[in-house]
XYZ file of C-alpha atoms in Angstrom:
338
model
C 151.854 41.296 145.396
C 149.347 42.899 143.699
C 150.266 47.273 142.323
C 148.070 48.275 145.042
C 150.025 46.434 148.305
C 153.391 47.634 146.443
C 152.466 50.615 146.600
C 151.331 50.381 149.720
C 154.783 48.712 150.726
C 156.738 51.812 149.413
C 154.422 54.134 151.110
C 155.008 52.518 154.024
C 158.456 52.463 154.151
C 158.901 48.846 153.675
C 161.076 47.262 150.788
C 158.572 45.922 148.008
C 159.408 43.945 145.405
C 159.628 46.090 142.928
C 159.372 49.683 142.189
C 155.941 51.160 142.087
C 156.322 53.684 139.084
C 153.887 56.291 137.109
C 154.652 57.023 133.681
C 152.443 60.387 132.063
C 152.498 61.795 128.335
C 151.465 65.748 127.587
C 151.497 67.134 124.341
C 151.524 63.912 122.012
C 154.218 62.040 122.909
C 152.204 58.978 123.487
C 151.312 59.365 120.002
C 155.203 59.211 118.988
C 155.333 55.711 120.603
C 152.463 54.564 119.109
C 154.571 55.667 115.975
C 158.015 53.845 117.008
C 156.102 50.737 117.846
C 153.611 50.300 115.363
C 150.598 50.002 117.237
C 149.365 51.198 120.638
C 149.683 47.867 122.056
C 152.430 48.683 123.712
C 150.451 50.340 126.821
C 149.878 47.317 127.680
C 152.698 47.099 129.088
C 152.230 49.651 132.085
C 151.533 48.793 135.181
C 148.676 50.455 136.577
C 150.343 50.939 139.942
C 148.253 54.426 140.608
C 145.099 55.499 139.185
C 143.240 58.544 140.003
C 140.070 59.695 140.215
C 137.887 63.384 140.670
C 134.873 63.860 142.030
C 135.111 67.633 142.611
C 135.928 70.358 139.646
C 138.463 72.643 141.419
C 138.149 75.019 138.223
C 135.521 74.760 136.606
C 136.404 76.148 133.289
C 133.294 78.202 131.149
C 134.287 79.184 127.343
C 133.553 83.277 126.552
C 135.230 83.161 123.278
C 138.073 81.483 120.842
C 140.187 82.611 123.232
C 138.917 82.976 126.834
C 137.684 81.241 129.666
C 135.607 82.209 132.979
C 136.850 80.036 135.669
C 134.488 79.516 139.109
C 135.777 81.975 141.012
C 135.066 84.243 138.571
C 138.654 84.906 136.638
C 139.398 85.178 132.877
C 141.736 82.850 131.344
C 144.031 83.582 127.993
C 143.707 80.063 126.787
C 144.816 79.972 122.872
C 148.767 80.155 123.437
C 151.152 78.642 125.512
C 151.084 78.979 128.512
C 147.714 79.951 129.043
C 147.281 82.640 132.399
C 145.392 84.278 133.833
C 144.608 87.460 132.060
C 141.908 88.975 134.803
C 141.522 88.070 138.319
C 138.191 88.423 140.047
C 139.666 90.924 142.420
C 140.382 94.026 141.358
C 141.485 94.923 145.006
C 142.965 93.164 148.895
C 139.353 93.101 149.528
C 136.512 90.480 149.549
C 133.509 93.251 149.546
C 130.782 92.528 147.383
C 132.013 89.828 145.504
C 130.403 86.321 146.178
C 133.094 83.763 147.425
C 131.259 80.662 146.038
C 129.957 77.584 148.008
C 131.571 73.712 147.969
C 128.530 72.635 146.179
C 129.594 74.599 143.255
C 132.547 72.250 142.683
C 131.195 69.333 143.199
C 129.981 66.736 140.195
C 127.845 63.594 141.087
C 128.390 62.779 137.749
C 132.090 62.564 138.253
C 131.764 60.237 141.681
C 129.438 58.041 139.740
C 132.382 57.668 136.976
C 135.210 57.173 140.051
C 133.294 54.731 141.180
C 133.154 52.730 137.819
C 136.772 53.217 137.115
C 137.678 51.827 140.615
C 135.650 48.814 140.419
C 137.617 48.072 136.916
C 140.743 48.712 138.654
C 140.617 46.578 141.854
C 144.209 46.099 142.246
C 145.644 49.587 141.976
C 145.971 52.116 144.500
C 143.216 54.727 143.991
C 144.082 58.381 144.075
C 141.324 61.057 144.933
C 142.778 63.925 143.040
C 142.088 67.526 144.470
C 144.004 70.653 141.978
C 144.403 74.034 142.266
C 146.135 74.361 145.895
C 145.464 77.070 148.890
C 148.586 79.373 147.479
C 147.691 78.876 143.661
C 144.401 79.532 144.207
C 144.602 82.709 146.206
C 146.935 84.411 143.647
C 144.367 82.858 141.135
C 141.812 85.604 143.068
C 144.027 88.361 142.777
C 146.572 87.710 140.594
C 149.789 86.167 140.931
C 152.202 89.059 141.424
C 149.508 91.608 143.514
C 149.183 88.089 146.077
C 152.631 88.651 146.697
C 152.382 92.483 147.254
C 149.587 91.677 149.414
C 151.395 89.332 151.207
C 153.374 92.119 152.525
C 151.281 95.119 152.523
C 147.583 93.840 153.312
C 148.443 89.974 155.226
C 145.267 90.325 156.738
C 143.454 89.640 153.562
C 145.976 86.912 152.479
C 144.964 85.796 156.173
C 141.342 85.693 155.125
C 141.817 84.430 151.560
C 144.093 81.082 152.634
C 140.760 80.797 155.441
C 138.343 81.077 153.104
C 140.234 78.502 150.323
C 140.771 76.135 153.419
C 136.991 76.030 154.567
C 136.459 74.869 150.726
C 139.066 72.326 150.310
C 137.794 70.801 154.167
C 134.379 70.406 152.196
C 136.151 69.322 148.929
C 138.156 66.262 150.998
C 134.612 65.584 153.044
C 133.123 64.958 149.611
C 136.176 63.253 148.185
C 136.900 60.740 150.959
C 133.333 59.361 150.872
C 134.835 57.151 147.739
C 136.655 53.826 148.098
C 139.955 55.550 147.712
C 143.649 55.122 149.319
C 144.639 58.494 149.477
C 143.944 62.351 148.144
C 146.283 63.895 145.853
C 146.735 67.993 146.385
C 148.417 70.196 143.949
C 149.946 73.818 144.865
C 153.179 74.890 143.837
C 155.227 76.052 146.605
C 158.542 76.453 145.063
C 160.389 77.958 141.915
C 163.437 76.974 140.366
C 165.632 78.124 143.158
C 163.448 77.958 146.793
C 160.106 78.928 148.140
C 158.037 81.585 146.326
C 156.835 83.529 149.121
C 160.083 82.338 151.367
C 160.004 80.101 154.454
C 158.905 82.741 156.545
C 155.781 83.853 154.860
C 154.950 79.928 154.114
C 155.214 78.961 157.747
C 153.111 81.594 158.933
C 149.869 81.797 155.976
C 150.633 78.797 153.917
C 151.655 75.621 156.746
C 148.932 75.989 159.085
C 146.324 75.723 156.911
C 147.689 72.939 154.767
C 147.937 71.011 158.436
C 144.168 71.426 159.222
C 143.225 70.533 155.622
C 145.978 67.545 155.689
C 144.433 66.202 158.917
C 141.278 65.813 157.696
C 142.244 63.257 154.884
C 144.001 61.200 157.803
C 141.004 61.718 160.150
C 139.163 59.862 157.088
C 142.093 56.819 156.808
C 143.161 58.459 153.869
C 146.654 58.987 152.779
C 148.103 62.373 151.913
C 149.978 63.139 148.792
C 150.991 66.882 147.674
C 152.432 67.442 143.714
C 154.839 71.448 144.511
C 156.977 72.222 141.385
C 160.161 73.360 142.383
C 162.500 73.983 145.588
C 160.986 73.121 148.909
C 163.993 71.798 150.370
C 163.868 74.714 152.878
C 160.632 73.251 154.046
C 161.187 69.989 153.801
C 160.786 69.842 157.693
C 157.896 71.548 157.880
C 156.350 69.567 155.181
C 156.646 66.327 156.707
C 156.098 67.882 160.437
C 151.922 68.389 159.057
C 151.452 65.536 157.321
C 152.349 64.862 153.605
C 153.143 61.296 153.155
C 153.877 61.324 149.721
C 155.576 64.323 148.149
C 155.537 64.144 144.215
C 157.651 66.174 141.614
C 160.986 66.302 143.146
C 162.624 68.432 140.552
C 166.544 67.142 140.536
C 167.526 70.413 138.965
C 166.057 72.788 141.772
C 168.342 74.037 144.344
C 168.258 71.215 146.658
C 165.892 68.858 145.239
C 168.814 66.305 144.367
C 166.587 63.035 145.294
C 169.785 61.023 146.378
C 170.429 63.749 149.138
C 166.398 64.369 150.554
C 166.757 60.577 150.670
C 169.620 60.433 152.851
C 167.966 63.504 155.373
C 164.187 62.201 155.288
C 163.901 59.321 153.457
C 162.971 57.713 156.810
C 159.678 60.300 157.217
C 158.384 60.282 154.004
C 158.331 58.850 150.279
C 159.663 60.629 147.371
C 157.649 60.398 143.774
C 158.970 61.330 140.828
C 163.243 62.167 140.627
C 163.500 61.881 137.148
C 165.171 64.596 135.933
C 162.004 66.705 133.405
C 164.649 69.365 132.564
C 167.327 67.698 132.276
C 168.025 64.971 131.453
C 164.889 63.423 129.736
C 164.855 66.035 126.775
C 168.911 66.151 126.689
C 170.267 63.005 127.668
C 171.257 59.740 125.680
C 168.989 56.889 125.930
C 171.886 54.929 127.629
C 172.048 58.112 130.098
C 168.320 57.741 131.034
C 168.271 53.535 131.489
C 170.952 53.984 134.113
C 169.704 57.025 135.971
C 166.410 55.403 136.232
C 168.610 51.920 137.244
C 170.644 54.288 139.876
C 167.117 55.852 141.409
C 165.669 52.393 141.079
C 168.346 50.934 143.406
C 169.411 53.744 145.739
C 165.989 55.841 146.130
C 163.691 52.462 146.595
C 166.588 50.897 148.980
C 163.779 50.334 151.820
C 160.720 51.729 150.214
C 159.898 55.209 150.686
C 160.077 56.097 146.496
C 157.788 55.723 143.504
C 159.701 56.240 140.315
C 158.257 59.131 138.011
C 158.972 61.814 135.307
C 159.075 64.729 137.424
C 156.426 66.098 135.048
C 154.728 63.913 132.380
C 157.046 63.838 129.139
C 156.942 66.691 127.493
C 156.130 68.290 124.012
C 159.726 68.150 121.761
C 160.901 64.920 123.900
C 163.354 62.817 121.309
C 160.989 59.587 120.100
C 164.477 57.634 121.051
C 164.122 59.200 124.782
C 160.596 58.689 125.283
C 161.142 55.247 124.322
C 164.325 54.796 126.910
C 162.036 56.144 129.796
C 159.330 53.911 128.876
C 161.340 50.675 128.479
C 163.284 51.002 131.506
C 160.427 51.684 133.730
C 158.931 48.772 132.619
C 161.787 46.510 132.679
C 161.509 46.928 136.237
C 157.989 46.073 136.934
């Protein structure tokens, strides 16, 4: 089988031969292989099971100074530390009077589709991601800031109402424009959880956050597209609801947040949707012994692919300060595999 039809397989809750995997680097760690092994010929050795593609800027990122961005909604962005944030939203106030909600067309970049479509003619046999940032909740507290958002989630909902409307018209248009490529599915990103549930609770998610996700969800499958949503964090309170509108893949799956352990979501919904990622980001990748890491990654291999339904992952990419020896362990036993 070819990476594309294994994925595929897994997806589609059928055993595949082997495990479908992605493997990402952040913050030079590639670089510290390339060190270990002497070359960077060892990339060769990946897979290409997934490869993804953009056609639309979600961002759009505009430098003021050294140390400051304008972003396309119009926020300012402290961008010369870690973490960069958001150091002034574009509204001041629960209110969208006189400001200038911008159109799809201001996201979109021709130039981009006409590079998507290069890189998926020179990669025929993986499966092709469409890859859509900057979710419906992230975005909205992107408009106002993250922790007024959640005082207006309480004390002016109408306005959240009309904010998670107004993001949701835009990210219809953004899959409309998206879809039009050769492309197996559309990969969202909005962090719904923190370290120990939902950020705005179930509650609150079910009634701003779910239905709109549903309408924009339904429109990738209206196209024949597959949907796959990246939430740091717990969502295990909504793992229900998340598979009740749609998401066929979900990717992160944070083992260390409250009821993220992959084995268990396996056991309750490993029938109703496929689980990307597992490897543990704060945990045991940075902390663990090599030996550690080649059998957890055997263990997820054997229990979480057990009938498809899993692609192995990093829960994020590996980090800045990962241990050369680790980085190695991850790499070599993902690849031992397939």
């Amino acid at each position: 089988m070819k990476p594309r039809e294994i994925v595929l397989e897994a997806i589609h809750h059928r055993q595949p031969p082997a495990t479908p995997y992605t493997l990402g680097f952040e913050g030079g760690v590639d670089r510290q292989l390339d060190a270990y092994y002497g070359s960077p010929e060892w990339r060769k050795r990946l897979t290409p099971y997934m490869v993804s593609v953009a056609a639309v800027d979600t961002d759009i990122r505009i430098p003021l100074d050294d140390a400051h961005e304008l972003d396309g909604y119009g926020g300012i962005w402290r961008v010369d530390r870690a973490e960069w944030h958001l150091e002034k939203p574009p509204l001041a106030k629960p209110s969208f009077d006189g400001y200038d909600f911008p159109a799809p067309e201001k996201f979109f970049r021709p130039e981009w589709k006409a590079q998507a479509k290069e890189i998926i003619a020179a990669n025929p046999d993986s499966f092709i991601l469409g890859n859509l940032g900057w979710g419906l909740f992230e975005r909205s507290w992107n408009l106002r800031g993250f922790e007024n958002l959640l005082v207006d989630f309480v004390e002016s909902p109408d306005f959240v109402a009309e904010a998670l409307d107004r993001l949701m018209n835009l990210y219809l248009a953004f899959v409309d424009y998206t879809a039009d490529l050769p492309i197996d599915g559309i990969l969202f990103g909005d962090d719904w959880g923190h370290q120990q549930g939902v950020i705005v609770g179930p509650r609150r998610w079910r009634q701003f956050i779910k239905p709109r996700w549903a309408k924009v969800y339904a429109a990738v499958h209206a196209h024949g597209k597959l949907v796959l949503h990246h939430s740091c964090g717990s969502v295990a309170e909504i793992m229900p609801d998340i598979i009740e509108i749609g998401v066929d893949v979900l990717e992160s799956v944070q083992p260390e947040a409250a009821g993220m352990n992959p084995y268990e979501l396996k056991k309750r919904w490993g029938n109703h949707i496929t689980f990307w990622g597992c490897l543990g980001s704060q945990s045991i990748i940075p902390f663990g012994a090599p030996q550690q890491i080649r059998e957890e990654v055997r263990r997820l291999r054997a229990e979480m692919g057990r009938g498809g339904g899993f692609i192995l992952a990093p829960a994020k990419p590996l980090q800045p300060g990962t241990p050369t020896e680790n980085a190695v362990a991850v790499f070599e036993a993902f690849t031992e595999g397939g």
